[in-house]
XYZ file of C-alpha atoms in Angstrom:
605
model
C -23.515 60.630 51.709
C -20.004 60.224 51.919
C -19.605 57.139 49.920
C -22.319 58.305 47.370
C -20.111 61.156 46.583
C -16.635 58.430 46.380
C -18.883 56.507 43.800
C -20.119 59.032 41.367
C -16.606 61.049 41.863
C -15.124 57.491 40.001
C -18.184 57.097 37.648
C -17.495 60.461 36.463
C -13.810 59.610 35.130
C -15.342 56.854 33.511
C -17.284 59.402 31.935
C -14.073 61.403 30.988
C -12.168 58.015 29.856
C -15.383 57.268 27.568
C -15.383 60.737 25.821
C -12.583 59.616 23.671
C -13.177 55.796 23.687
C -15.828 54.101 21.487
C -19.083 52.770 22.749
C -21.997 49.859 22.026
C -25.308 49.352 20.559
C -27.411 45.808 21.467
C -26.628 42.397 20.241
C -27.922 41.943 16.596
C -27.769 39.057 14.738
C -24.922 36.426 15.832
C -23.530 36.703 12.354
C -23.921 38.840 9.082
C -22.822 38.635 6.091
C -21.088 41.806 3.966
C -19.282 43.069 0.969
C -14.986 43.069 2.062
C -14.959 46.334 3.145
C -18.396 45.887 5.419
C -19.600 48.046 7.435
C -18.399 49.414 10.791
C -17.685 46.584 13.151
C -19.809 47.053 16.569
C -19.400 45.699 19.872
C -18.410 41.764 20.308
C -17.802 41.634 16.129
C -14.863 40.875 14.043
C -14.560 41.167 10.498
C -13.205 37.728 8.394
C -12.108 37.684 4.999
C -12.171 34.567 3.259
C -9.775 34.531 -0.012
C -10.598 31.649 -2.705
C -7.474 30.416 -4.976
C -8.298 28.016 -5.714
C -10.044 26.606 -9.346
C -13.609 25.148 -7.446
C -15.927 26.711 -5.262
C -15.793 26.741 -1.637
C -18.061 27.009 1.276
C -17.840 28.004 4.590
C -19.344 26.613 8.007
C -19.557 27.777 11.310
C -20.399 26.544 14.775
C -20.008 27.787 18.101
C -18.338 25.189 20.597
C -20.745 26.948 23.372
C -23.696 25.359 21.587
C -24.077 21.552 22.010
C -23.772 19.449 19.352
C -25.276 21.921 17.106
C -25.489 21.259 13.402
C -23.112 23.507 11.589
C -24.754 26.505 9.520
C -23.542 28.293 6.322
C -21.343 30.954 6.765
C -20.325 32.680 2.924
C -19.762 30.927 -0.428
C -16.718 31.585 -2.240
C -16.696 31.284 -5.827
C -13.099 29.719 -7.727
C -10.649 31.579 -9.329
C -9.278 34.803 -6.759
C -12.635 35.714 -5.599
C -13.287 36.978 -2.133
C -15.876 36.866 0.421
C -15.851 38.362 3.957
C -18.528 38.069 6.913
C -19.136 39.662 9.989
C -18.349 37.306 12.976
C -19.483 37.146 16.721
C -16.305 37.429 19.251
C -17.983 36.066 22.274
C -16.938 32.276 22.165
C -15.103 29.776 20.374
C -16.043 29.028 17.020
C -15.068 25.786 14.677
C -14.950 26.907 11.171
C -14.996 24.192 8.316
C -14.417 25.247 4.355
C -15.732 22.360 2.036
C -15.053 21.733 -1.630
C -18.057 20.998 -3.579
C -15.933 19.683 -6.251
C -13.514 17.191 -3.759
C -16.584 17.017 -1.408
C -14.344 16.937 1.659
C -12.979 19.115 3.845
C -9.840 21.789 3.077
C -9.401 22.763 6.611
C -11.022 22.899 10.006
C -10.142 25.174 12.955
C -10.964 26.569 15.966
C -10.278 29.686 17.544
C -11.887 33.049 19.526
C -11.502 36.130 17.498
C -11.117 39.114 19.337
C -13.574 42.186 19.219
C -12.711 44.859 16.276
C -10.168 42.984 14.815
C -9.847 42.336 10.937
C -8.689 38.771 10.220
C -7.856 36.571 6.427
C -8.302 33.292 5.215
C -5.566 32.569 2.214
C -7.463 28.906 0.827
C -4.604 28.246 -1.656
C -3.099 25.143 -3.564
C 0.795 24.401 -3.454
C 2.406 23.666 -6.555
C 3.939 19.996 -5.773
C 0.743 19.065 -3.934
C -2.842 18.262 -5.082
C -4.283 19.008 -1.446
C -5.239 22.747 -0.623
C -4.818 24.197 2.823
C -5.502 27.605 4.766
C -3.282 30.617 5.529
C -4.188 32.864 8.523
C -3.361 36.239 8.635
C -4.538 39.547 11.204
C -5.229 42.424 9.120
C -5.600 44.623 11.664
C -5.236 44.343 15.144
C -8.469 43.666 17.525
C -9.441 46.137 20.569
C -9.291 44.938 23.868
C -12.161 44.129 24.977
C -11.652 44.011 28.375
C -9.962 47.026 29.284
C -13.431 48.952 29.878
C -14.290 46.378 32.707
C -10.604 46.917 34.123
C -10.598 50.581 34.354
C -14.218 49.882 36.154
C -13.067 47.268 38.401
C -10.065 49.213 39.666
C -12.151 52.471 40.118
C -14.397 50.727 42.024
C -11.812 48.760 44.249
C -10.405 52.436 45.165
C -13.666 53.339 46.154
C -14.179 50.136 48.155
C -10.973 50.909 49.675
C -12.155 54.104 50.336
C -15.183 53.384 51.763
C -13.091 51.292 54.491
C -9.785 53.361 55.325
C -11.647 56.721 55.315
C -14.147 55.490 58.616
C -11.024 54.184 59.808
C -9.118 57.255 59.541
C -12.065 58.988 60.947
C -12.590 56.956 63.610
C -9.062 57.667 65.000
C -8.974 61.523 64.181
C -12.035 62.302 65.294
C -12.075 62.053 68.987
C -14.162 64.535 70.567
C -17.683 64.991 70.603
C -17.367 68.109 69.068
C -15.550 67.373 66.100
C -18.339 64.098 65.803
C -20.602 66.723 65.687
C -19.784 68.386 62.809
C -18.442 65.495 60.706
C -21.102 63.303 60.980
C -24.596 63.314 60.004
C -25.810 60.473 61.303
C -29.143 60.848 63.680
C -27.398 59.238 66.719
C -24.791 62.475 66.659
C -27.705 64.729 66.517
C -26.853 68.291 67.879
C -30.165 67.769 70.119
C -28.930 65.664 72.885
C -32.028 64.627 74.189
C -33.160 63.708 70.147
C -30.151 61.716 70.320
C -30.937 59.903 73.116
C -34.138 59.360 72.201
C -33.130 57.932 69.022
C -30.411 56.056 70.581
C -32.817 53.821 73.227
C -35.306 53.608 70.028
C -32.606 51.520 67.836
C -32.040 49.122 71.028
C -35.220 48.322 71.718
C -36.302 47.785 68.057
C -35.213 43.732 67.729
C -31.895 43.541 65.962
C -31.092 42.591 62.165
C -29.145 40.205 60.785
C -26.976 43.005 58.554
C -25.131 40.206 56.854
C -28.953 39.258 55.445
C -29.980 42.720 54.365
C -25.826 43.130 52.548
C -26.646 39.781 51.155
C -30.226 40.702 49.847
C -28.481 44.280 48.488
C -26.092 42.624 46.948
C -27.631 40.537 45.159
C -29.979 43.256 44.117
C -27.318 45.679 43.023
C -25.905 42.651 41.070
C -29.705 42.265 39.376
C -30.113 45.572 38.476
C -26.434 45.777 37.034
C -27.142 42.619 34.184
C -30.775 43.888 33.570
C -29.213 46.923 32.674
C -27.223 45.225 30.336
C -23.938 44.085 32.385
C -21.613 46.373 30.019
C -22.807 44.066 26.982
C -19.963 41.349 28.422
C -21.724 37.697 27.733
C -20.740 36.774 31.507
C -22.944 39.522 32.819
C -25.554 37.806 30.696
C -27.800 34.830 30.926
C -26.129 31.439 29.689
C -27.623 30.638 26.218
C -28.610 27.241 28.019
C -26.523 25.203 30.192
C -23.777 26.600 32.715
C -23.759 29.226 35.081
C -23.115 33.152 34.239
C -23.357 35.536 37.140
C -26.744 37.001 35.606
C -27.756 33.282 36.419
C -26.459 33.513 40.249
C -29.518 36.567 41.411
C -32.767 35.106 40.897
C -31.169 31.773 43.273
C -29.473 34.018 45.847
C -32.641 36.256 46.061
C -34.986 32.864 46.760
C -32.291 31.875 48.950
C -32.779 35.059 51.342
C -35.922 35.079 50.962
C -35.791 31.230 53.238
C -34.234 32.544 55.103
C -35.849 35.833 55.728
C -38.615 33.643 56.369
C -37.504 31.342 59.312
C -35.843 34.789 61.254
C -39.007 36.672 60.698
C -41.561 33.919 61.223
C -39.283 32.409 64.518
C -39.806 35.767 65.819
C -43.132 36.692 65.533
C -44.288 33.581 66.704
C -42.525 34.120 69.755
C -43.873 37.122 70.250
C -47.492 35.366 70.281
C -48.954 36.353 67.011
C -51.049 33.635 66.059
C -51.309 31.479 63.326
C -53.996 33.238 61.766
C -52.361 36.701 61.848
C -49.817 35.149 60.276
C -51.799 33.350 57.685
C -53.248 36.906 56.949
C -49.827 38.446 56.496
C -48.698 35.611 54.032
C -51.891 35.820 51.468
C -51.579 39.774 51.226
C -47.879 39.504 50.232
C -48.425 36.937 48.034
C -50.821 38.831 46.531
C -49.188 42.048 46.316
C -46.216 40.140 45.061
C -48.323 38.681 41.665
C -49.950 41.509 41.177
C -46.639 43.860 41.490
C -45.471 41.344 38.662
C -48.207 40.466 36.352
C -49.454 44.011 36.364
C -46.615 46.368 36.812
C -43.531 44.566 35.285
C -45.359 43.125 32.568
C -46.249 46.626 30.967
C -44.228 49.785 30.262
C -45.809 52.845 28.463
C -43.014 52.540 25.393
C -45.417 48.770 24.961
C -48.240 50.485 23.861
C -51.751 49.919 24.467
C -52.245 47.095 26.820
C -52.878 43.600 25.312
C -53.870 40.217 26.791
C -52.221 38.889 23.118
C -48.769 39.835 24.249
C -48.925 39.355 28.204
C -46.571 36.938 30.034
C -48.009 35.078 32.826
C -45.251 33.628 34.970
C -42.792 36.303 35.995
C -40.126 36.952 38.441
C -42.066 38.558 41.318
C -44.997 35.517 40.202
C -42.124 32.741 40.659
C -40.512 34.893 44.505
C -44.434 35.512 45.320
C -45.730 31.837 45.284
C -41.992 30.798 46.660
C -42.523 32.678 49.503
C -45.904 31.500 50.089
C -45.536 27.546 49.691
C -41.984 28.452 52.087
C -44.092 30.500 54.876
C -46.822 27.552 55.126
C -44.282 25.091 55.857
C -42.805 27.651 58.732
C -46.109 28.550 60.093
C -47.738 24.824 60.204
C -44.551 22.966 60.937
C -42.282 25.487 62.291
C -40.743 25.461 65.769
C -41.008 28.200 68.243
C -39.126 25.992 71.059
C -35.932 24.215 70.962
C -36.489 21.072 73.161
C -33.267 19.646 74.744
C -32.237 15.940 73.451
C -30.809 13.543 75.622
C -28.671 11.896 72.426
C -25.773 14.119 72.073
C -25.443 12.772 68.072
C -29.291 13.930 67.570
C -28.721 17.244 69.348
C -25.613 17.961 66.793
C -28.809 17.746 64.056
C -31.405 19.123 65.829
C -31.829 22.098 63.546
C -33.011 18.820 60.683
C -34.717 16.377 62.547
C -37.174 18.877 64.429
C -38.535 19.975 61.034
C -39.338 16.127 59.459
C -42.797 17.216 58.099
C -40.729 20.068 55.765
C -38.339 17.536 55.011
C -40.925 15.123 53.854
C -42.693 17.243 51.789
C -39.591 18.884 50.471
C -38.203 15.377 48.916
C -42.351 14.623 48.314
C -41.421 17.858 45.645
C -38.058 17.109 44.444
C -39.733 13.353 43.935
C -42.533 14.983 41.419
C -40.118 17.154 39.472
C -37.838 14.202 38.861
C -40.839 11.733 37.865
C -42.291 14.550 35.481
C -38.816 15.804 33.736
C -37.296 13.043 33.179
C -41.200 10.215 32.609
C -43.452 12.267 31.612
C -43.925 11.729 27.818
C -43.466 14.774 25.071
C -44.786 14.287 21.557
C -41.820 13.851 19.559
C -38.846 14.184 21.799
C -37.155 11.745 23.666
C -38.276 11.309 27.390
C -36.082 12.852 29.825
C -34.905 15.424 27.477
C -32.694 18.765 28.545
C -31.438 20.333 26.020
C -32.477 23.588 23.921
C -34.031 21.960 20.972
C -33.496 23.681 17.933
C -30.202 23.144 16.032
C -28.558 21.732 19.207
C -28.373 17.647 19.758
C -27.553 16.901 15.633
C -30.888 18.870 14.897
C -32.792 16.009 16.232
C -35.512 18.070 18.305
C -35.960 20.758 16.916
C -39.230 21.709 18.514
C -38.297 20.288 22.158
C -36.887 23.314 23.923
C -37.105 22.387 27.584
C -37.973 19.276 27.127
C -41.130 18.300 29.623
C -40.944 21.884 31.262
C -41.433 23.769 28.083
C -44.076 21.210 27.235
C -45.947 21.942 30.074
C -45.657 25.833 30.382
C -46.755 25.788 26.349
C -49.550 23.969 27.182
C -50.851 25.600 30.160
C -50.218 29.615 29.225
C -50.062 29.459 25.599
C -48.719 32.772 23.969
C -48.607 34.203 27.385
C -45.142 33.233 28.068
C -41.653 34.421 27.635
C -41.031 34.706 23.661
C -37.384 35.056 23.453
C -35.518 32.494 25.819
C -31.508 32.886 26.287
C -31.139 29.879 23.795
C -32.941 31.376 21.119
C -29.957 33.001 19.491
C -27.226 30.570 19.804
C -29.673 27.714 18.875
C -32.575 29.038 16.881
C -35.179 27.819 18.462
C -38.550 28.598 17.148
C -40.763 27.566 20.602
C -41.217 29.786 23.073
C -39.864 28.905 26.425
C -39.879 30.763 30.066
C -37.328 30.207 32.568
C -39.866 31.305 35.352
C -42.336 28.021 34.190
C -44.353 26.413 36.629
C -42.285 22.853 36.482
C -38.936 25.312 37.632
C -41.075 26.284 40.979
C -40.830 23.263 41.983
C -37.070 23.764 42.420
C -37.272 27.220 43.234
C -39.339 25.665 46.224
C -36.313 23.873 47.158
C -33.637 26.619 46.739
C -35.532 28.266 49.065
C -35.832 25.257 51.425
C -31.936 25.814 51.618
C -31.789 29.409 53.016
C -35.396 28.420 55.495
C -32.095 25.944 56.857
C -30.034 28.911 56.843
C -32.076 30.788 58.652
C -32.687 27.463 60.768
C -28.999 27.276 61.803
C -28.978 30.924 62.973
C -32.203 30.720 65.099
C -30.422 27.084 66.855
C -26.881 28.013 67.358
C -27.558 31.496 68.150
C -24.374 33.755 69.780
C -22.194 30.665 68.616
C -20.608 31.786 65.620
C -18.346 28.641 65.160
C -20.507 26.188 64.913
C -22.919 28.710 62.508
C -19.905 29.033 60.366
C -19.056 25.408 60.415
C -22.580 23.953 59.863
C -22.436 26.724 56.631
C -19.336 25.407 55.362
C -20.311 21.380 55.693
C -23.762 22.552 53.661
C -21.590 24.174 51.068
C -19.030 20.875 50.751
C -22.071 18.215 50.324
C -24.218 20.641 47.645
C -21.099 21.684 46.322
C -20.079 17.624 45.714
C -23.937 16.886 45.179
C -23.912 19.355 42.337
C -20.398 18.373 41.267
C -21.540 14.550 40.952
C -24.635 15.192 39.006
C -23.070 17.805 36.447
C -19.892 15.102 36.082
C -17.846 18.877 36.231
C -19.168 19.710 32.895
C -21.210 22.107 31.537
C -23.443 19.921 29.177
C -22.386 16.581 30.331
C -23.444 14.890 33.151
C -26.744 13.139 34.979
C -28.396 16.465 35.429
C -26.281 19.591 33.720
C -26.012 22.698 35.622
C -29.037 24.858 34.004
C -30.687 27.938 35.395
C -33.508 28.014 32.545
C -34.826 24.938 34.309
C -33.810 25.260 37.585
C -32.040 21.693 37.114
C -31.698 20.243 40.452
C -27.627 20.363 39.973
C -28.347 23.904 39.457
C -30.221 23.899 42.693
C -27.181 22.670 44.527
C -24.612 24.022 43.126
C -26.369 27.899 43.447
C -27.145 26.398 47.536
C -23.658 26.144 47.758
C -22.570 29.276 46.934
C -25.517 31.254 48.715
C -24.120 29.592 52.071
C -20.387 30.496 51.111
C -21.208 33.804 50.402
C -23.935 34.691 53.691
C -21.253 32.595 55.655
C -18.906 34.714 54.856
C -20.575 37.741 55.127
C -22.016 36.820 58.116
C -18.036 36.595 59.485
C -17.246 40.080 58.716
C -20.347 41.983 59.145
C -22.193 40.300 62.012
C -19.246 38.539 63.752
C -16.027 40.652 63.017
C -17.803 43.719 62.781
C -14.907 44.658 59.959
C -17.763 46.150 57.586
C -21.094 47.173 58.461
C -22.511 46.273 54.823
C -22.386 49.535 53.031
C -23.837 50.440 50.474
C -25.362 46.956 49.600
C -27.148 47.273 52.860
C -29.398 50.229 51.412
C -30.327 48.591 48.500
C -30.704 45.608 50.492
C -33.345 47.198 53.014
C -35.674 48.368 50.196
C -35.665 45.695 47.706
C -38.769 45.958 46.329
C -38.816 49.840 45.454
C -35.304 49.013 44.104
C -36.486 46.358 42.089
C -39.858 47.674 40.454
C -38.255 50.992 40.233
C -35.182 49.835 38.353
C -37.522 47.945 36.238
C -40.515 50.479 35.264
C -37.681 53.103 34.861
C -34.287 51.426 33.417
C -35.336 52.873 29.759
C -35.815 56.809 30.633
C -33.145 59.298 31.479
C -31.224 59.874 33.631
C -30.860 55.630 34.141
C -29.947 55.665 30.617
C -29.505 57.464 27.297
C -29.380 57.010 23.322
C -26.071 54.849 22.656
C -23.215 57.801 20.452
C -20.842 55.096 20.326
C -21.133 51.847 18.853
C -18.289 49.579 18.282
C -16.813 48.703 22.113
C -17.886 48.169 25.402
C -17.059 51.886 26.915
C -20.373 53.741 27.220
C -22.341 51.077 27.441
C -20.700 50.226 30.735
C -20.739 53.300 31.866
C -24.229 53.685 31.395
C -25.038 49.989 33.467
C -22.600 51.832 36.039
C -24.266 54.641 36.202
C -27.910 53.593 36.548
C -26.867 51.131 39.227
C -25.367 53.738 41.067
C -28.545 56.282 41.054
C -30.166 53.087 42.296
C -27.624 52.432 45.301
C -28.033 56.236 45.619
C -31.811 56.838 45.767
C -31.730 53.453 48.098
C -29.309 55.715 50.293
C -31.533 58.684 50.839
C -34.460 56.200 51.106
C -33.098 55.046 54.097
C -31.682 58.807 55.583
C -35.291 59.580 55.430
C -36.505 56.189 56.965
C -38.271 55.498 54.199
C -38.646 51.207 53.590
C -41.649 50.204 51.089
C -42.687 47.236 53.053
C -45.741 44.743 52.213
């Protein structure tokens, strides 16, 4: 309770440093056109004033350098002779602007640059006197907000309290030396005042088989992380999904959570199995989750009161829990049928060094069996009208060329199969106005999703064969970071929309695949160092979270919209309360996830 109180203590200064600072509403349109004076900027805007000298009309164009070769769209007109013309601008990447002549048909200048949030910039288009070529004056008008400072003040708040939660146990740990004192600063059951409760409780934790608490910290993290950017992420564009290729941390969750859930699998499967439960029982267990999982998903998350009456017209098919629900059952076949519940001893010493691979061959097989299909259908499969092997977002991106190819064979597919019922408003749609409907949980993305979690099942794989010898645990991690790490590296050519195979969530590219592998074993390595090796932290608070994940995650969504998760936005032009409020409702979360476990309470299916 201790470290519940250390977090809202900080959240409420944030409160305090809000009251006087100015807030956010949600992302309109990317750009807007107004009189000069316009109205009031909101968050991630700028204002820019465009001022015509010259004797011909002018026109302005805009692109964003996030969006790939995307044809340029109209901005404002100018009209000769002093007249003005202004526009409301997005501040969240880099844009090129172009003015063109009609008159000259050419270009008078061409720039680049990030505007920053709130700020009121000019554009002088004039013509020198001893020249017959125009050119462009820039000029700030007034002086942008900084847009960051709301995420610093967070960051440091919640650094104190990190630091908190560490030097205070510490300090407590030394102090507090008698059993006395124990008794009446801590309220944990094992220093019940009952001795013979305590005892009790005490021989009940060892005999229950232990946790891996780096697993659970991982899997709260994560979740904490989720319910953070579904809450909005502070409106920041990095605590949102990518408009198409590249990597945002909204895009890191749904791969560390399939990830864990791999590995979950192997630890939890290794151990029944050696406990005798057969393969039945176990093929019992694995069609009731499943099932809970879709239905959870397609009947729960896919309706909220505020929708209305329910309506097969509007419903979405694939999901989130859909896509972790038939992951997790194509994952615990493959352990149950071809897992291993003894580690035979190998006379060749090289073989025994990769035991923990060449003991599972039938996953393998079928795992590059998989990755063989999605490559044959992404990048053969013909789509009417677009070019085979496409990527990209369709729309205005490539030159304008495919307008209608969003997702190339995966959208194709997904249209075909579910119709309406799919995700209307991908991450793309936006930057690249796209008119097709596209969902990043698709049924061609499985397939990959499959895989990611193939990595953490050889997580979990590396813990069950090297168990109690942390080095070569850590070391095996670290070589399966290096070789996804360069696998994803190779495809992606280090660029975000160049490459074999760019780096893209939406389709759960197979770079994407690697690269996400490689971070999900540098991050459970690591935690796996200081929680479960070190013993330096014991995985608080993510380790709440972490043990309840579902309640967590079908609370947080069924409930994100009401009070006291969130509220009606005051403040509209910065990034202040709208933080806050993401802060805030991830904390109750971390909170109720607290007292959840107090009460030894884990929703479990």
């Amino acid at each position: 309770m201790r470290s519940s109180i250390l977090l809202f203590a900080g959240l409420l200064f944030l409160v305090l440093v809000t009251s006087s600072r100015e807030g956010h509403i949600k992302n309109e349109e990317f750009y807007s056109l107004f009189s000069e004076d316009g109205p009031p900027l909101k968050m991630d805007q700028a204002l820019l004033a465009f001022h015509n000298q010259l004797t011909e009309q002018v026109k302005v164009f805009y692109t964003s350098d996030y969006c790939y070769k995307c044809v340029k769209q109209h901005l404002v007109t100018m009209k000769p002779n002093n007249n003005n013309a202004s526009a409301v601008i997005s501040t969240k990447f880099t844009l090129t602007l172009e003015l063109e002549s009609q008159t000259r048909n050419a270009t008078v200048c061409r720039w680049s640059q990030i505007y920053q949030e709130g700020g009121h910039y000019s554009v002088w288009i004039q013509m020198p006197a001893a020249s017959t070529d125009p050119f462009c004056n820039f000029s700030v008008d007034k002086s942008p907000n900084n847009a960051y400072l709301p995420l610093l003040v967070a960051a440091l708040l919640l650094a104190v309290i990190a630091l908190l939660f560490v030097v205070v146990p510490f300090i407590y740990r030394r102090c507090c030396t008698s059993k006395c004192i124990r008794v009446i600063c801590c309220q944990d059951p094992l220093y019940s005042m009952d001795n013979e409760g305590a005892e009790t409780a005490h021989d009940t934790v060892e005999a229950k088989p232990s946790r891996l608490l780096s697993l659970d910290a991982f899997r709260g993290f994560a979740l904490t992380v989720m319910v953070f950017v579904n809450y909005g992420g502070g409106g920041y564009w990095f605590f949102q999904h990518a408009p198409w290729n590249g990597l945002t941390v909204a895009d890191l969750v749904m791969p560390w959570f399939v990830f864990i859930i791999g590995t979950s699998v192997v630890l939890a499967f290794s151990s029944m199995q050696k406990r005798g439960v057969s393969r039945l029982q176990l093929l019992r267990k694995i069609t009731w989750r499943t099932v809970v999982l879709l239905m959870l998903g397609f009947c729960f998350l896919n309706y909220s009161p505020r929708d209305g009456p329910l309506s097969w017209s509007w419903l979405r098919i694939p999901g989130v829990l859909q896509r972790l629900g038939f992951t997790y059952f194509v994952l615990s076949l493959l352990q149950t049928f071809w897992g291993q519940t003894q580690i035979p001893e190998r006379a060749h010493q090289w073989r025994n060094a990769a035991q923990d691979i060449f003991l599972y061959w039938p996953q393998w097989v079928i795992i590059i069996l998989l990755e063989t299909l999605w490559l044959c259908i992404t990048f053969l499969m013909p789509v009417p009208n677009c070019p085979a092997g496409y990527l990209g977002a369709g729309g205005i991106g490539d030159d304008g060329l495919y307008p209608n190819c969003t997702g190339g064979a995966a959208g194709y597919i997904d249209r075909w199969v579910f119709g309406d019922n799919m995700y209307r408003y991908p991450t793309c749609k936006e930057m690249y106005l796209t008119v097709q409907p596209f969902d990043p949980e698709g049924i061609l993305g499985t397939i990959n999703s499959i895989v990611m979690g193939f990595l953490g099942m050889q997580a979990g794989k590396i813990i069950v064969f090297y168990k109690g010898k942390y080095i070569q645990i850590l070391c095996r991690y670290l070589m399966w970071a290096v070789v996804l790490g360069a696998s994803a590296a190779i495809l992606s050519k280090c660029t975000r929309d160049g490459g074999f195979i760019p780096v893209n969530k939406n389709l759960w590219s197979l770079s994407c695949v690697m690269s996400m592998g490689s971070f999900s074993f540098l991050l459970l390595g690591g935690m796996f160092f200081i929680i479960d090796v070190k013993g330096w932290w014991r995985g608080q608070p993510f380790l709440y979270p972490g043990m309840n994940s579902i309640f967590v995650y079908v609370g947080h969504s069924l409930l994100g919209f009401y009070f006291p998760f969130s509220w009606e936005m005051r403040f509209q032009e910065s990034h202040w309360e709208l933080l806050l409020q993401n802060l805030w409702g991830t904390g109750l979360w971390v909170l109720i996830a607290f007292l959840l476990y107090r009460k030894k309470f884990l929703l479990k299916i």
